[in-house]
Structures are given as structure tokens and as C-alpha cells.
Amino acid sequence: MPATRLVRAKIPGPSDVLIVLTIFATCSWFLMSRLAFAPVPWPDGSAFYLPGLELVSWPPQWRMHAQAPFVPSYDVANFNLMPGLPLLLGLAHRLGLTTLMSPPLAIRAVSLVPFAIFAWLLWRWLKEALGPGKKRLAALIALGALWDPILRWGPLVVRTETWIGLCWLLIALEIYRSETQKTPRSDWRIAVPLAAAAYFHFEAVYLVPAVVAGLGLSRAGLKRSASVGWKTAALLTPWLAYVLWHPSLFLEQMQIQFNRLSHPNQWMQSAYMIFHSLFLSLGNPAGWPKFFNIAKFVFWLLVLGCGVTTLLEIQNNPPLMTS
């Protein structure tokens, strides 16, 4: 690639500045709107914030003291949460963010960071993939994600899914670039965001089959998946060591979690529910209008069509393997 092109790619253009200003204005609006429920703390926000304070104190402790009256072992070890988001919230407190705004507002401000980065990366990726003549389309899709009511709800109620979504976008972008640039790229570029997603929540395990499918089912693709796997496991070594240090408490608390969640998943009970559970109401008393069924139908067609097309493309043109 010519040097002039590299320099030009690094200099933000007017469209980049406009997108950044739009993202900043949107996040500010979300943070100050009534949907933020400020200054009332959301239960999930408190659950992540309080352990984070103890994690960045001296001596550091990883526990859930506030919930120990219900589960006494939470005062010894915490396997209810992964430490990623509590650590970020604890560091934000130590850096003085809670002196600038109330803790409930600070928690939501931190939760909006991955939301803003997600929209920015999506814009940059689409602008690169679609070409300079499709900036408006790239901006439309990126801003659609930014203004989506369900995606917005996640940061405001302090959910880890927003952080996991950002990690997945970084992984998908890396797989895309390894395919399009046709140059060897380090598997650490996939392992780091994959491990980061795991440190945010256990549910990040569903990214594993997605990574395997993205890297391809050919021999070279599976070999690269194995490389990503051991690198991810190496990054998760501190957590695995913590589990081995408290094996009985880990099993006890996992049993509590699985028993708490041992009820039928109504979203997956039938093909009808799978189709209509694409856009979740998340407590919306009015529900979604009927014309959303058109969007559901189009989306599922795109998911299935793009999935099959991608797998066939990866089979025919596997990404370059690297160590």
C-alpha cells in the first residue's frame, strides 16, 4: 500500500468528525435522558460496582459482600460475576469519576463507552468495506446501531453484553482483515478480545463456535482455531487458577446459578417463538408494532443467507494461518 494512502487513512476526514460528534451527542443524550433513571441506582449497576470497589482496594478482594447474607460463600470468593466490568468501574472510581458525577451516573457513563466505540468501529469498517462512494450507507448502518432502542437499553441498565458485543466486533473485523489483506496476522489479535469477552461474562462462550466458523472448517482453519484457543486459555490463566484455588465454592455457586436459571426458555420453545423473539421487548409494556414482523423476516433471511455464503467463501478461500 502506498505511503500516501496510509497517511490519508490515518487523517480523520469531515465525515469522521461528524460521526464522532454525533456519537458523543447521542451518548450524552442517553446519559441525561429519563431512561437513565438517574440518580436511582440500577440493581445490576450496584452488583458490578460494589465488588469493583473492593477489587481496587488494598488488600484487593474479589467477593460480593453486599449479597453475602443470601449466599454466605460470596464473602469468601465471587463466582457469580466475572471481574472485567467490576474492575473497570472500580478503576473509574479510583480515578475520580465519581467525584465529577454521582456513582449511578458514573456507572452508566462507563457502560456507554463500549457502545460509542462499537458505533465508531462499525462506521470505520463499513466505510472501508463499502468504499468511499458508500459513506452515507455506512453512516446509516452505524447510526442505526447507535440509535437502536435495544442496544441503547443495554448500557443504561449496565449489562455486560455491550462489552461482549464490542469484543465480537473486534474479532469479526480481524477475521475480515486477515481474509481481505491476504497477509499473515497474529492470532493474538483474536485471542485478546475473546479472552476479554470471557472476563466480562461467562456467556461469552458462545463466541467460541462463531470464531471457529469464522476461521473456517478446513484443516488450516481448524489449526488456526486451535492456536487461538490455547492463546485465549493462556490469557484466562489467572481466572482458572482462582477457580482451582476455590473449587468447592466454585461448584457451590455454579449450582446456585444453574438452579436459579432452571426454567424453560420461552424464546426458544418453538420456531414461532424463535422468529418473534428476535427483537425483545425488555419490559416494554406496549410491545413492538406488528410491522416489525417484516423486519424480522428480512433479518432472518439475511442471517441465514449470509451465514451460508460466508461458510462457503471461507471453505473456498481459507484465511492465511499464522502463529
PDB file of C-alpha atoms in Angstrom:
ATOM      1  CA  MET A   1       0.000   0.000   0.000  1.00  0.00           C
ATOM      2  CA  PRO A   2       1.493   3.413  -0.933  1.00  0.00           C
ATOM      3  CA  ALA A   3       2.656   5.631   1.905  1.00  0.00           C
ATOM      4  CA  THR A   4       0.343   8.449   0.813  1.00  0.00           C
ATOM      5  CA  ARG A   5      -2.642   6.132   1.126  1.00  0.00           C
ATOM      6  CA  LEU A   6      -1.578   5.059   4.608  1.00  0.00           C
ATOM      7  CA  VAL A   7      -1.218   8.671   5.705  1.00  0.00           C
ATOM      8  CA  ARG A   8      -4.558   9.573   4.180  1.00  0.00           C
ATOM      9  CA  ALA A   9      -6.245   6.674   6.002  1.00  0.00           C
ATOM     10  CA  LYS A  10      -4.994   7.929   9.360  1.00  0.00           C
ATOM     11  CA  ILE A  11      -6.168  11.527   8.941  1.00  0.00           C
ATOM     12  CA  PRO A  12      -9.832  11.926  10.038  1.00  0.00           C
ATOM     13  CA  GLY A  13     -11.986  13.454   7.364  1.00  0.00           C
ATOM     14  CA  PRO A  14     -15.071  15.654   7.795  1.00  0.00           C
ATOM     15  CA  SER A  15     -17.321  12.594   7.807  1.00  0.00           C
ATOM     16  CA  ASP A  16     -15.265  11.032  10.624  1.00  0.00           C
ATOM     17  CA  VAL A  17     -15.530  14.206  12.698  1.00  0.00           C
ATOM     18  CA  LEU A  18     -19.276  14.384  12.077  1.00  0.00           C
ATOM     19  CA  ILE A  19     -19.750  10.759  13.160  1.00  0.00           C
ATOM     20  CA  VAL A  20     -17.689  11.337  16.322  1.00  0.00           C
ATOM     21  CA  LEU A  21     -19.736  14.413  17.228  1.00  0.00           C
ATOM     22  CA  THR A  22     -22.965  12.507  16.569  1.00  0.00           C
ATOM     23  CA  ILE A  23     -21.846   9.605  18.773  1.00  0.00           C
ATOM     24  CA  PHE A  24     -20.807  11.967  21.563  1.00  0.00           C
ATOM     25  CA  ALA A  25     -24.072  13.923  21.372  1.00  0.00           C
ATOM     26  CA  THR A  26     -26.110  10.709  21.298  1.00  0.00           C
ATOM     27  CA  CYS A  27     -24.346   9.199  24.331  1.00  0.00           C
ATOM     28  CA  SER A  28     -24.723  12.484  26.228  1.00  0.00           C
ATOM     29  CA  TRP A  29     -28.423  12.484  25.425  1.00  0.00           C
ATOM     30  CA  PHE A  30     -28.793   8.849  26.547  1.00  0.00           C
ATOM     31  CA  LEU A  31     -26.898   9.573  29.752  1.00  0.00           C
ATOM     32  CA  MET A  32     -29.032  12.579  30.673  1.00  0.00           C
ATOM     33  CA  SER A  33     -32.374  11.277  29.468  1.00  0.00           C
ATOM     34  CA  ARG A  34     -35.075   9.919  31.754  1.00  0.00           C
ATOM     35  CA  LEU A  35     -34.264   6.418  30.546  1.00  0.00           C
ATOM     36  CA  ALA A  36     -31.078   6.618  32.647  1.00  0.00           C
ATOM     37  CA  PHE A  37     -33.203   6.641  35.848  1.00  0.00           C
ATOM     38  CA  ALA A  38     -30.621   8.945  37.444  1.00  0.00           C
ATOM     39  CA  PRO A  39     -29.927   9.235  40.328  1.00  0.00           C
ATOM     40  CA  VAL A  40     -31.585   5.880  41.124  1.00  0.00           C
ATOM     41  CA  PRO A  41     -29.021   3.017  41.006  1.00  0.00           C
ATOM     42  CA  TRP A  42     -29.967   0.091  38.806  1.00  0.00           C
ATOM     43  CA  PRO A  43     -29.588  -3.301  40.580  1.00  0.00           C
ATOM     44  CA  ASP A  44     -27.111  -4.634  38.017  1.00  0.00           C
ATOM     45  CA  GLY A  45     -25.064  -1.448  38.317  1.00  0.00           C
ATOM     46  CA  SER A  46     -24.749  -1.898  42.078  1.00  0.00           C
ATOM     47  CA  ALA A  47     -23.914  -5.583  41.657  1.00  0.00           C
ATOM     48  CA  PHE A  48     -20.945  -4.737  39.412  1.00  0.00           C
ATOM     49  CA  TYR A  49     -19.877  -1.525  41.139  1.00  0.00           C
ATOM     50  CA  LEU A  50     -19.589  -2.616  44.769  1.00  0.00           C
ATOM     51  CA  PRO A  51     -17.301  -5.643  44.143  1.00  0.00           C
ATOM     52  CA  GLY A  52     -15.201  -3.379  41.938  1.00  0.00           C
ATOM     53  CA  LEU A  53     -14.523  -1.053  44.861  1.00  0.00           C
ATOM     54  CA  GLU A  54     -13.127  -3.932  46.920  1.00  0.00           C
ATOM     55  CA  LEU A  55     -11.146  -5.235  43.965  1.00  0.00           C
ATOM     56  CA  VAL A  56      -9.180  -1.970  43.651  1.00  0.00           C
ATOM     57  CA  SER A  57      -8.756  -1.529  47.419  1.00  0.00           C
ATOM     58  CA  TRP A  58      -5.839  -2.799  49.498  1.00  0.00           C
ATOM     59  CA  PRO A  59      -5.681  -5.650  50.088  1.00  0.00           C
ATOM     60  CA  PRO A  60      -7.705  -6.451  46.965  1.00  0.00           C
ATOM     61  CA  GLN A  61     -10.618  -8.817  47.475  1.00  0.00           C
ATOM     62  CA  TRP A  62     -12.863 -10.462  44.916  1.00  0.00           C
ATOM     63  CA  ARG A  63     -16.168 -11.052  46.655  1.00  0.00           C
ATOM     64  CA  MET A  64     -19.786  -9.853  46.813  1.00  0.00           C
ATOM     65  CA  HIS A  65     -20.146  -8.714  50.403  1.00  0.00           C
ATOM     66  CA  ALA A  66     -23.491  -6.989  49.774  1.00  0.00           C
ATOM     67  CA  GLN A  67     -25.089 -10.305  48.731  1.00  0.00           C
ATOM     68  CA  ALA A  68     -23.311 -12.483  51.293  1.00  0.00           C
ATOM     69  CA  PRO A  69     -26.398 -12.531  53.603  1.00  0.00           C
ATOM     70  CA  PHE A  70     -28.151 -14.537  50.884  1.00  0.00           C
ATOM     71  CA  VAL A  71     -25.144 -16.657  49.803  1.00  0.00           C
ATOM     72  CA  PRO A  72     -22.563 -16.732  52.644  1.00  0.00           C
ATOM     73  CA  SER A  73     -19.769 -18.031  50.408  1.00  0.00           C
ATOM     74  CA  TYR A  74     -19.878 -14.715  48.467  1.00  0.00           C
ATOM     75  CA  ASP A  75     -17.904 -13.252  51.377  1.00  0.00           C
ATOM     76  CA  VAL A  76     -15.048 -15.646  50.615  1.00  0.00           C
ATOM     77  CA  ALA A  77     -14.967 -15.832  46.814  1.00  0.00           C
ATOM     78  CA  ASN A  78     -17.086 -14.491  43.971  1.00  0.00           C
ATOM     79  CA  PHE A  79     -18.027 -16.762  41.090  1.00  0.00           C
ATOM     80  CA  ASN A  80     -21.302 -15.004  40.393  1.00  0.00           C
ATOM     81  CA  LEU A  81     -19.538 -12.343  38.322  1.00  0.00           C
ATOM     82  CA  MET A  82     -16.510 -12.145  36.097  1.00  0.00           C
ATOM     83  CA  PRO A  83     -14.091  -9.382  37.146  1.00  0.00           C
ATOM     84  CA  GLY A  84     -13.898  -7.406  33.882  1.00  0.00           C
ATOM     85  CA  LEU A  85     -16.657  -4.836  34.341  1.00  0.00           C
ATOM     86  CA  PRO A  86     -16.251  -4.514  38.157  1.00  0.00           C
ATOM     87  CA  LEU A  87     -12.548  -3.814  37.623  1.00  0.00           C
ATOM     88  CA  LEU A  88     -13.304  -1.045  35.113  1.00  0.00           C
ATOM     89  CA  LEU A  89     -15.905   0.506  37.414  1.00  0.00           C
ATOM     90  CA  GLY A  90     -13.533   0.297  40.375  1.00  0.00           C
ATOM     91  CA  LEU A  91     -10.738   1.965  38.386  1.00  0.00           C
ATOM     92  CA  ALA A  92     -13.136   4.696  37.234  1.00  0.00           C
ATOM     93  CA  HIS A  93     -13.951   5.361  40.886  1.00  0.00           C
ATOM     94  CA  ARG A  94     -10.266   5.462  41.840  1.00  0.00           C
ATOM     95  CA  LEU A  95      -9.527   7.868  39.002  1.00  0.00           C
ATOM     96  CA  GLY A  96     -12.119  10.279  40.383  1.00  0.00           C
ATOM     97  CA  LEU A  97     -15.058   9.842  38.021  1.00  0.00           C
ATOM     98  CA  THR A  98     -17.469   9.529  40.959  1.00  0.00           C
ATOM     99  CA  THR A  99     -16.308  12.928  42.232  1.00  0.00           C
ATOM    100  CA  LEU A 100     -17.429  14.508  38.952  1.00  0.00           C
ATOM    101  CA  MET A 101     -20.842  12.833  38.938  1.00  0.00           C
ATOM    102  CA  SER A 102     -22.928  10.587  41.148  1.00  0.00           C
ATOM    103  CA  PRO A 103     -21.951   6.884  41.258  1.00  0.00           C
ATOM    104  CA  PRO A 104     -25.149   5.736  39.418  1.00  0.00           C
ATOM    105  CA  LEU A 105     -24.449   8.221  36.624  1.00  0.00           C
ATOM    106  CA  ALA A 106     -20.751   7.312  36.553  1.00  0.00           C
ATOM    107  CA  ILE A 107     -21.616   3.609  36.203  1.00  0.00           C
ATOM    108  CA  ARG A 108     -23.787   4.360  33.180  1.00  0.00           C
ATOM    109  CA  ALA A 109     -21.163   6.670  31.706  1.00  0.00           C
ATOM    110  CA  VAL A 110     -18.613   3.845  31.795  1.00  0.00           C
ATOM    111  CA  SER A 111     -21.183   1.471  30.293  1.00  0.00           C
ATOM    112  CA  LEU A 112     -21.716   3.830  27.361  1.00  0.00           C
ATOM    113  CA  VAL A 113     -18.015   3.706  26.406  1.00  0.00           C
ATOM    114  CA  PRO A 114     -18.194   0.337  24.560  1.00  0.00           C
ATOM    115  CA  PHE A 115     -21.458   1.450  22.974  1.00  0.00           C
ATOM    116  CA  ALA A 116     -19.738   4.515  21.481  1.00  0.00           C
ATOM    117  CA  ILE A 117     -16.663   2.547  20.378  1.00  0.00           C
ATOM    118  CA  PHE A 118     -18.918  -0.090  18.800  1.00  0.00           C
ATOM    119  CA  ALA A 119     -20.652   2.501  16.632  1.00  0.00           C
ATOM    120  CA  TRP A 120     -17.333   4.115  15.671  1.00  0.00           C
ATOM    121  CA  LEU A 121     -15.677   0.813  14.682  1.00  0.00           C
ATOM    122  CA  LEU A 122     -18.760  -0.235  12.734  1.00  0.00           C
ATOM    123  CA  TRP A 123     -18.617   3.047  10.817  1.00  0.00           C
ATOM    124  CA  ARG A 124     -14.905   2.689  10.043  1.00  0.00           C
ATOM    125  CA  TRP A 125     -15.289  -0.927   8.984  1.00  0.00           C
ATOM    126  CA  LEU A 126     -18.257  -0.298   6.708  1.00  0.00           C
ATOM    127  CA  LYS A 127     -16.591   2.761   5.172  1.00  0.00           C
ATOM    128  CA  GLU A 128     -13.532   0.636   4.396  1.00  0.00           C
ATOM    129  CA  ALA A 129     -15.504  -2.345   3.093  1.00  0.00           C
ATOM    130  CA  LEU A 130     -18.090  -0.457   1.043  1.00  0.00           C
ATOM    131  CA  GLY A 131     -15.675   2.051  -0.437  1.00  0.00           C
ATOM    132  CA  PRO A 132     -15.556   5.860  -0.445  1.00  0.00           C
ATOM    133  CA  GLY A 133     -18.687   6.141  -2.561  1.00  0.00           C
ATOM    134  CA  LYS A 134     -20.880   4.493   0.083  1.00  0.00           C
ATOM    135  CA  LYS A 135     -20.173   6.695   3.103  1.00  0.00           C
ATOM    136  CA  ARG A 136     -23.819   7.562   3.526  1.00  0.00           C
ATOM    137  CA  LEU A 137     -24.808   3.904   3.634  1.00  0.00           C
ATOM    138  CA  ALA A 138     -22.029   3.163   6.135  1.00  0.00           C
ATOM    139  CA  ALA A 139     -23.148   6.064   8.316  1.00  0.00           C
ATOM    140  CA  LEU A 140     -26.786   4.965   8.093  1.00  0.00           C
ATOM    141  CA  ILE A 141     -25.982   1.451   9.339  1.00  0.00           C
ATOM    142  CA  ALA A 142     -23.616   2.643  12.080  1.00  0.00           C
ATOM    143  CA  LEU A 143     -26.071   5.241  13.344  1.00  0.00           C
ATOM    144  CA  GLY A 144     -28.867   2.666  13.128  1.00  0.00           C
ATOM    145  CA  ALA A 145     -26.907   0.545  15.592  1.00  0.00           C
ATOM    146  CA  LEU A 146     -26.236   3.595  17.753  1.00  0.00           C
ATOM    147  CA  TRP A 147     -29.894   4.582  17.903  1.00  0.00           C
ATOM    148  CA  ASP A 148     -31.316   1.073  18.194  1.00  0.00           C
ATOM    149  CA  PRO A 149     -33.535   1.042  21.328  1.00  0.00           C
ATOM    150  CA  ILE A 150     -32.451  -2.444  22.430  1.00  0.00           C
ATOM    151  CA  LEU A 151     -28.740  -1.726  22.087  1.00  0.00           C
ATOM    152  CA  ARG A 152     -29.265   1.523  23.949  1.00  0.00           C
ATOM    153  CA  TRP A 153     -31.078  -0.252  26.770  1.00  0.00           C
ATOM    154  CA  GLY A 154     -28.072  -2.494  27.488  1.00  0.00           C
ATOM    155  CA  PRO A 155     -25.664   0.279  28.609  1.00  0.00           C
ATOM    156  CA  LEU A 156     -28.337   2.124  30.564  1.00  0.00           C
ATOM    157  CA  VAL A 157     -29.131  -0.920  32.708  1.00  0.00           C
ATOM    158  CA  VAL A 158     -25.420  -1.788  32.941  1.00  0.00           C
ATOM    159  CA  ARG A 159     -25.250  -5.067  31.051  1.00  0.00           C
ATOM    160  CA  THR A 160     -22.043  -6.846  30.053  1.00  0.00           C
ATOM    161  CA  GLU A 161     -23.499  -7.801  26.665  1.00  0.00           C
ATOM    162  CA  THR A 162     -22.449  -4.405  25.307  1.00  0.00           C
ATOM    163  CA  TRP A 163     -18.804  -5.113  26.143  1.00  0.00           C
ATOM    164  CA  ILE A 164     -19.037  -8.637  24.721  1.00  0.00           C
ATOM    165  CA  GLY A 165     -20.573  -7.215  21.543  1.00  0.00           C
ATOM    166  CA  LEU A 166     -17.626  -4.840  21.195  1.00  0.00           C
ATOM    167  CA  CYS A 167     -15.185  -7.729  21.650  1.00  0.00           C
ATOM    168  CA  TRP A 168     -17.004  -9.695  18.971  1.00  0.00           C
ATOM    169  CA  LEU A 169     -16.875  -6.767  16.567  1.00  0.00           C
ATOM    170  CA  LEU A 170     -13.093  -6.591  17.068  1.00  0.00           C
ATOM    171  CA  ILE A 171     -12.833 -10.330  16.367  1.00  0.00           C
ATOM    172  CA  ALA A 172     -15.023 -10.131  13.261  1.00  0.00           C
ATOM    173  CA  LEU A 173     -13.030  -7.149  11.994  1.00  0.00           C
ATOM    174  CA  GLU A 174      -9.768  -9.059  12.468  1.00  0.00           C
ATOM    175  CA  ILE A 175     -11.100 -12.116  10.615  1.00  0.00           C
ATOM    176  CA  TYR A 176     -12.275  -9.825   7.812  1.00  0.00           C
ATOM    177  CA  ARG A 177      -8.888  -8.140   7.504  1.00  0.00           C
ATOM    178  CA  SER A 178      -6.991 -11.429   7.569  1.00  0.00           C
ATOM    179  CA  GLU A 179      -9.169 -12.501   4.642  1.00  0.00           C
ATOM    180  CA  THR A 180      -9.050  -9.319   2.586  1.00  0.00           C
ATOM    181  CA  GLN A 181      -5.451  -8.270   3.140  1.00  0.00           C
ATOM    182  CA  LYS A 182      -4.055 -11.750   2.465  1.00  0.00           C
ATOM    183  CA  THR A 183      -1.133 -11.167   4.807  1.00  0.00           C
ATOM    184  CA  PRO A 184      -0.219 -13.227   7.895  1.00  0.00           C
ATOM    185  CA  ARG A 185      -1.683 -11.724  11.064  1.00  0.00           C
ATOM    186  CA  SER A 186      -1.097 -12.744  14.649  1.00  0.00           C
ATOM    187  CA  ASP A 187      -3.732 -14.935  16.269  1.00  0.00           C
ATOM    188  CA  TRP A 188      -3.315 -12.846  19.424  1.00  0.00           C
ATOM    189  CA  ARG A 189      -5.465 -10.241  17.666  1.00  0.00           C
ATOM    190  CA  ILE A 190      -8.369 -12.683  18.046  1.00  0.00           C
ATOM    191  CA  ALA A 191      -7.371 -14.294  21.337  1.00  0.00           C
ATOM    192  CA  VAL A 192      -7.131 -10.991  23.253  1.00  0.00           C
ATOM    193  CA  PRO A 193     -10.708  -9.771  22.572  1.00  0.00           C
ATOM    194  CA  LEU A 194     -12.020 -13.329  23.002  1.00  0.00           C
ATOM    195  CA  ALA A 195     -10.424 -13.574  26.458  1.00  0.00           C
ATOM    196  CA  ALA A 196     -11.594 -10.043  27.272  1.00  0.00           C
ATOM    197  CA  ALA A 197     -15.177 -11.065  26.455  1.00  0.00           C
ATOM    198  CA  ALA A 198     -14.820 -14.036  28.819  1.00  0.00           C
ATOM    199  CA  TYR A 199     -13.573 -11.743  31.588  1.00  0.00           C
ATOM    200  CA  PHE A 200     -16.770  -9.725  31.201  1.00  0.00           C
ATOM    201  CA  HIS A 201     -19.220 -12.630  31.411  1.00  0.00           C
ATOM    202  CA  PHE A 202     -19.449 -16.425  31.168  1.00  0.00           C
ATOM    203  CA  GLU A 203     -21.899 -16.146  28.295  1.00  0.00           C
ATOM    204  CA  ALA A 204     -19.028 -15.103  26.002  1.00  0.00           C
ATOM    205  CA  VAL A 205     -18.546 -18.847  25.461  1.00  0.00           C
ATOM    206  CA  TYR A 206     -20.993 -18.556  22.552  1.00  0.00           C
ATOM    207  CA  LEU A 207     -18.308 -16.627  20.673  1.00  0.00           C
ATOM    208  CA  VAL A 208     -16.176 -19.778  20.505  1.00  0.00           C
ATOM    209  CA  PRO A 209     -18.188 -21.610  17.791  1.00  0.00           C
ATOM    210  CA  ALA A 210     -18.556 -18.282  15.966  1.00  0.00           C
ATOM    211  CA  VAL A 211     -14.761 -17.873  15.881  1.00  0.00           C
ATOM    212  CA  VAL A 212     -14.300 -21.449  14.669  1.00  0.00           C
ATOM    213  CA  ALA A 213     -16.839 -20.880  11.890  1.00  0.00           C
ATOM    214  CA  GLY A 214     -15.242 -17.558  11.002  1.00  0.00           C
ATOM    215  CA  LEU A 215     -11.766 -19.046  10.696  1.00  0.00           C
ATOM    216  CA  GLY A 216     -13.103 -21.882   8.568  1.00  0.00           C
ATOM    217  CA  LEU A 217     -13.611 -25.603   8.874  1.00  0.00           C
ATOM    218  CA  SER A 218     -10.723 -26.502   6.602  1.00  0.00           C
ATOM    219  CA  ARG A 219      -7.599 -28.096   8.037  1.00  0.00           C
ATOM    220  CA  ALA A 220      -5.784 -24.757   8.066  1.00  0.00           C
ATOM    221  CA  GLY A 221      -8.778 -23.030   9.640  1.00  0.00           C
ATOM    222  CA  LEU A 222      -9.123 -25.608  12.408  1.00  0.00           C
ATOM    223  CA  LYS A 223      -5.399 -25.414  13.081  1.00  0.00           C
ATOM    224  CA  ARG A 224      -5.688 -21.682  13.481  1.00  0.00           C
ATOM    225  CA  SER A 225      -8.702 -22.122  15.769  1.00  0.00           C
ATOM    226  CA  ALA A 226      -6.573 -24.359  17.976  1.00  0.00           C
ATOM    227  CA  SER A 227      -3.889 -21.663  18.035  1.00  0.00           C
ATOM    228  CA  VAL A 228      -6.438 -19.056  19.074  1.00  0.00           C
ATOM    229  CA  GLY A 229      -7.767 -21.479  21.687  1.00  0.00           C
ATOM    230  CA  TRP A 230      -4.524 -22.047  23.570  1.00  0.00           C
ATOM    231  CA  LYS A 231      -3.666 -18.341  23.447  1.00  0.00           C
ATOM    232  CA  THR A 232      -7.084 -17.496  24.898  1.00  0.00           C
ATOM    233  CA  ALA A 233      -6.642 -20.133  27.602  1.00  0.00           C
ATOM    234  CA  ALA A 234      -3.249 -18.627  28.472  1.00  0.00           C
ATOM    235  CA  LEU A 235      -4.849 -15.209  28.940  1.00  0.00           C
ATOM    236  CA  LEU A 236      -7.512 -16.779  31.183  1.00  0.00           C
ATOM    237  CA  THR A 237      -4.900 -18.489  33.380  1.00  0.00           C
ATOM    238  CA  PRO A 238      -5.390 -16.100  36.358  1.00  0.00           C
ATOM    239  CA  TRP A 239      -9.103 -16.858  36.444  1.00  0.00           C
ATOM    240  CA  LEU A 240      -8.553 -20.596  36.043  1.00  0.00           C
ATOM    241  CA  ALA A 241      -6.039 -20.504  38.906  1.00  0.00           C
ATOM    242  CA  TYR A 242      -8.610 -18.672  41.052  1.00  0.00           C
ATOM    243  CA  VAL A 243     -11.163 -21.395  40.308  1.00  0.00           C
ATOM    244  CA  LEU A 244      -8.679 -24.118  41.236  1.00  0.00           C
ATOM    245  CA  TRP A 245      -7.924 -22.232  44.467  1.00  0.00           C
ATOM    246  CA  HIS A 246     -11.612 -22.409  45.494  1.00  0.00           C
ATOM    247  CA  PRO A 247     -13.005 -25.492  43.702  1.00  0.00           C
ATOM    248  CA  SER A 248     -15.728 -26.316  46.257  1.00  0.00           C
ATOM    249  CA  LEU A 249     -17.036 -22.736  46.329  1.00  0.00           C
ATOM    250  CA  PHE A 250     -16.994 -22.608  42.539  1.00  0.00           C
ATOM    251  CA  LEU A 251     -19.150 -25.734  42.299  1.00  0.00           C
ATOM    252  CA  GLU A 252     -21.478 -24.489  45.042  1.00  0.00           C
ATOM    253  CA  GLN A 253     -22.061 -21.100  43.453  1.00  0.00           C
ATOM    254  CA  MET A 254     -22.423 -22.542  39.952  1.00  0.00           C
ATOM    255  CA  GLN A 255     -25.096 -24.890  41.272  1.00  0.00           C
ATOM    256  CA  ILE A 256     -26.935 -21.894  42.710  1.00  0.00           C
ATOM    257  CA  GLN A 257     -26.746 -20.074  39.389  1.00  0.00           C
ATOM    258  CA  PHE A 258     -27.913 -23.019  37.306  1.00  0.00           C
ATOM    259  CA  ASN A 259     -30.770 -23.786  39.696  1.00  0.00           C
ATOM    260  CA  ARG A 260     -31.810 -20.149  39.566  1.00  0.00           C
ATOM    261  CA  LEU A 261     -31.933 -20.340  35.787  1.00  0.00           C
ATOM    262  CA  SER A 262     -33.503 -23.797  35.553  1.00  0.00           C
ATOM    263  CA  HIS A 263     -36.712 -22.788  33.847  1.00  0.00           C
ATOM    264  CA  PRO A 264     -37.856 -23.155  30.254  1.00  0.00           C
ATOM    265  CA  ASN A 265     -36.555 -20.570  27.813  1.00  0.00           C
ATOM    266  CA  GLN A 266     -39.759 -19.329  26.234  1.00  0.00           C
ATOM    267  CA  TRP A 267     -37.800 -17.552  23.493  1.00  0.00           C
ATOM    268  CA  MET A 268     -36.615 -20.914  22.144  1.00  0.00           C
ATOM    269  CA  GLN A 269     -39.664 -23.101  22.735  1.00  0.00           C
ATOM    270  CA  SER A 270     -40.747 -23.244  19.098  1.00  0.00           C
ATOM    271  CA  ALA A 271     -39.922 -21.941  15.640  1.00  0.00           C
ATOM    272  CA  TYR A 272     -42.677 -19.352  16.106  1.00  0.00           C
ATOM    273  CA  MET A 273     -41.082 -18.023  19.315  1.00  0.00           C
ATOM    274  CA  ILE A 274     -37.593 -18.021  17.806  1.00  0.00           C
ATOM    275  CA  PHE A 275     -38.875 -15.932  14.921  1.00  0.00           C
ATOM    276  CA  HIS A 276     -40.705 -13.433  17.128  1.00  0.00           C
ATOM    277  CA  SER A 277     -38.037 -13.228  19.847  1.00  0.00           C
ATOM    278  CA  LEU A 278     -35.588 -11.506  17.524  1.00  0.00           C
ATOM    279  CA  PHE A 279     -36.485  -8.097  18.982  1.00  0.00           C
ATOM    280  CA  LEU A 280     -37.027  -8.474  22.722  1.00  0.00           C
ATOM    281  CA  SER A 281     -39.324  -6.042  24.473  1.00  0.00           C
ATOM    282  CA  LEU A 282     -37.147  -5.956  27.627  1.00  0.00           C
ATOM    283  CA  GLY A 283     -40.024  -4.845  29.823  1.00  0.00           C
ATOM    284  CA  ASN A 284     -41.641  -2.550  27.273  1.00  0.00           C
ATOM    285  CA  PRO A 285     -45.336  -2.617  28.309  1.00  0.00           C
ATOM    286  CA  ALA A 286     -46.577  -1.745  24.825  1.00  0.00           C
ATOM    287  CA  GLY A 287     -44.595  -4.341  22.888  1.00  0.00           C
ATOM    288  CA  TRP A 288     -43.419  -3.931  19.309  1.00  0.00           C
ATOM    289  CA  PRO A 289     -45.787  -2.960  16.454  1.00  0.00           C
ATOM    290  CA  LYS A 290     -46.907  -5.667  14.038  1.00  0.00           C
ATOM    291  CA  PHE A 291     -44.997  -4.232  11.091  1.00  0.00           C
ATOM    292  CA  PHE A 292     -41.775  -5.265  12.862  1.00  0.00           C
ATOM    293  CA  ASN A 293     -42.575  -8.774  11.584  1.00  0.00           C
ATOM    294  CA  ILE A 294     -41.386  -7.627   8.169  1.00  0.00           C
ATOM    295  CA  ALA A 295     -38.043  -6.612   9.640  1.00  0.00           C
ATOM    296  CA  LYS A 296     -37.804  -9.944  11.472  1.00  0.00           C
ATOM    297  CA  PHE A 297     -38.424 -11.881   8.274  1.00  0.00           C
ATOM    298  CA  VAL A 298     -35.827  -9.872   6.328  1.00  0.00           C
ATOM    299  CA  PHE A 299     -33.289 -10.153   9.146  1.00  0.00           C
ATOM    300  CA  TRP A 300     -33.596 -13.931   9.448  1.00  0.00           C
ATOM    301  CA  LEU A 301     -33.191 -14.277   5.685  1.00  0.00           C
ATOM    302  CA  LEU A 302     -30.046 -12.156   5.879  1.00  0.00           C
ATOM    303  CA  VAL A 303     -28.678 -14.153   8.821  1.00  0.00           C
ATOM    304  CA  LEU A 304     -29.204 -17.498   7.112  1.00  0.00           C
ATOM    305  CA  GLY A 305     -28.133 -16.290   3.677  1.00  0.00           C
ATOM    306  CA  CYS A 306     -25.018 -14.501   4.896  1.00  0.00           C
ATOM    307  CA  GLY A 307     -24.112 -17.409   7.142  1.00  0.00           C
ATOM    308  CA  VAL A 308     -24.243 -19.962   4.347  1.00  0.00           C
ATOM    309  CA  THR A 309     -22.453 -17.632   1.926  1.00  0.00           C
ATOM    310  CA  THR A 310     -19.706 -16.899   4.450  1.00  0.00           C
ATOM    311  CA  LEU A 311     -19.094 -20.568   5.234  1.00  0.00           C
ATOM    312  CA  LEU A 312     -18.858 -21.412   1.537  1.00  0.00           C
ATOM    313  CA  GLU A 313     -16.497 -18.500   0.948  1.00  0.00           C
ATOM    314  CA  ILE A 314     -14.263 -19.493   3.848  1.00  0.00           C
ATOM    315  CA  GLN A 315     -14.174 -23.084   2.643  1.00  0.00           C
ATOM    316  CA  ASN A 316     -13.057 -21.990  -0.810  1.00  0.00           C
ATOM    317  CA  ASN A 317     -10.662 -19.258   0.367  1.00  0.00           C
ATOM    318  CA  PRO A 318      -9.458 -20.021   3.913  1.00  0.00           C
ATOM    319  CA  PRO A 319      -7.697 -17.184   5.769  1.00  0.00           C
ATOM    320  CA  LEU A 320      -3.930 -17.341   5.998  1.00  0.00           C
ATOM    321  CA  MET A 321      -2.735 -19.220   9.066  1.00  0.00           C
ATOM    322  CA  THR A 322      -0.293 -17.561  11.415  1.00  0.00           C
ATOM    323  CA  SER A 323       1.245 -18.374  14.736  1.00  0.00           C
TER     324      SER A 323
END
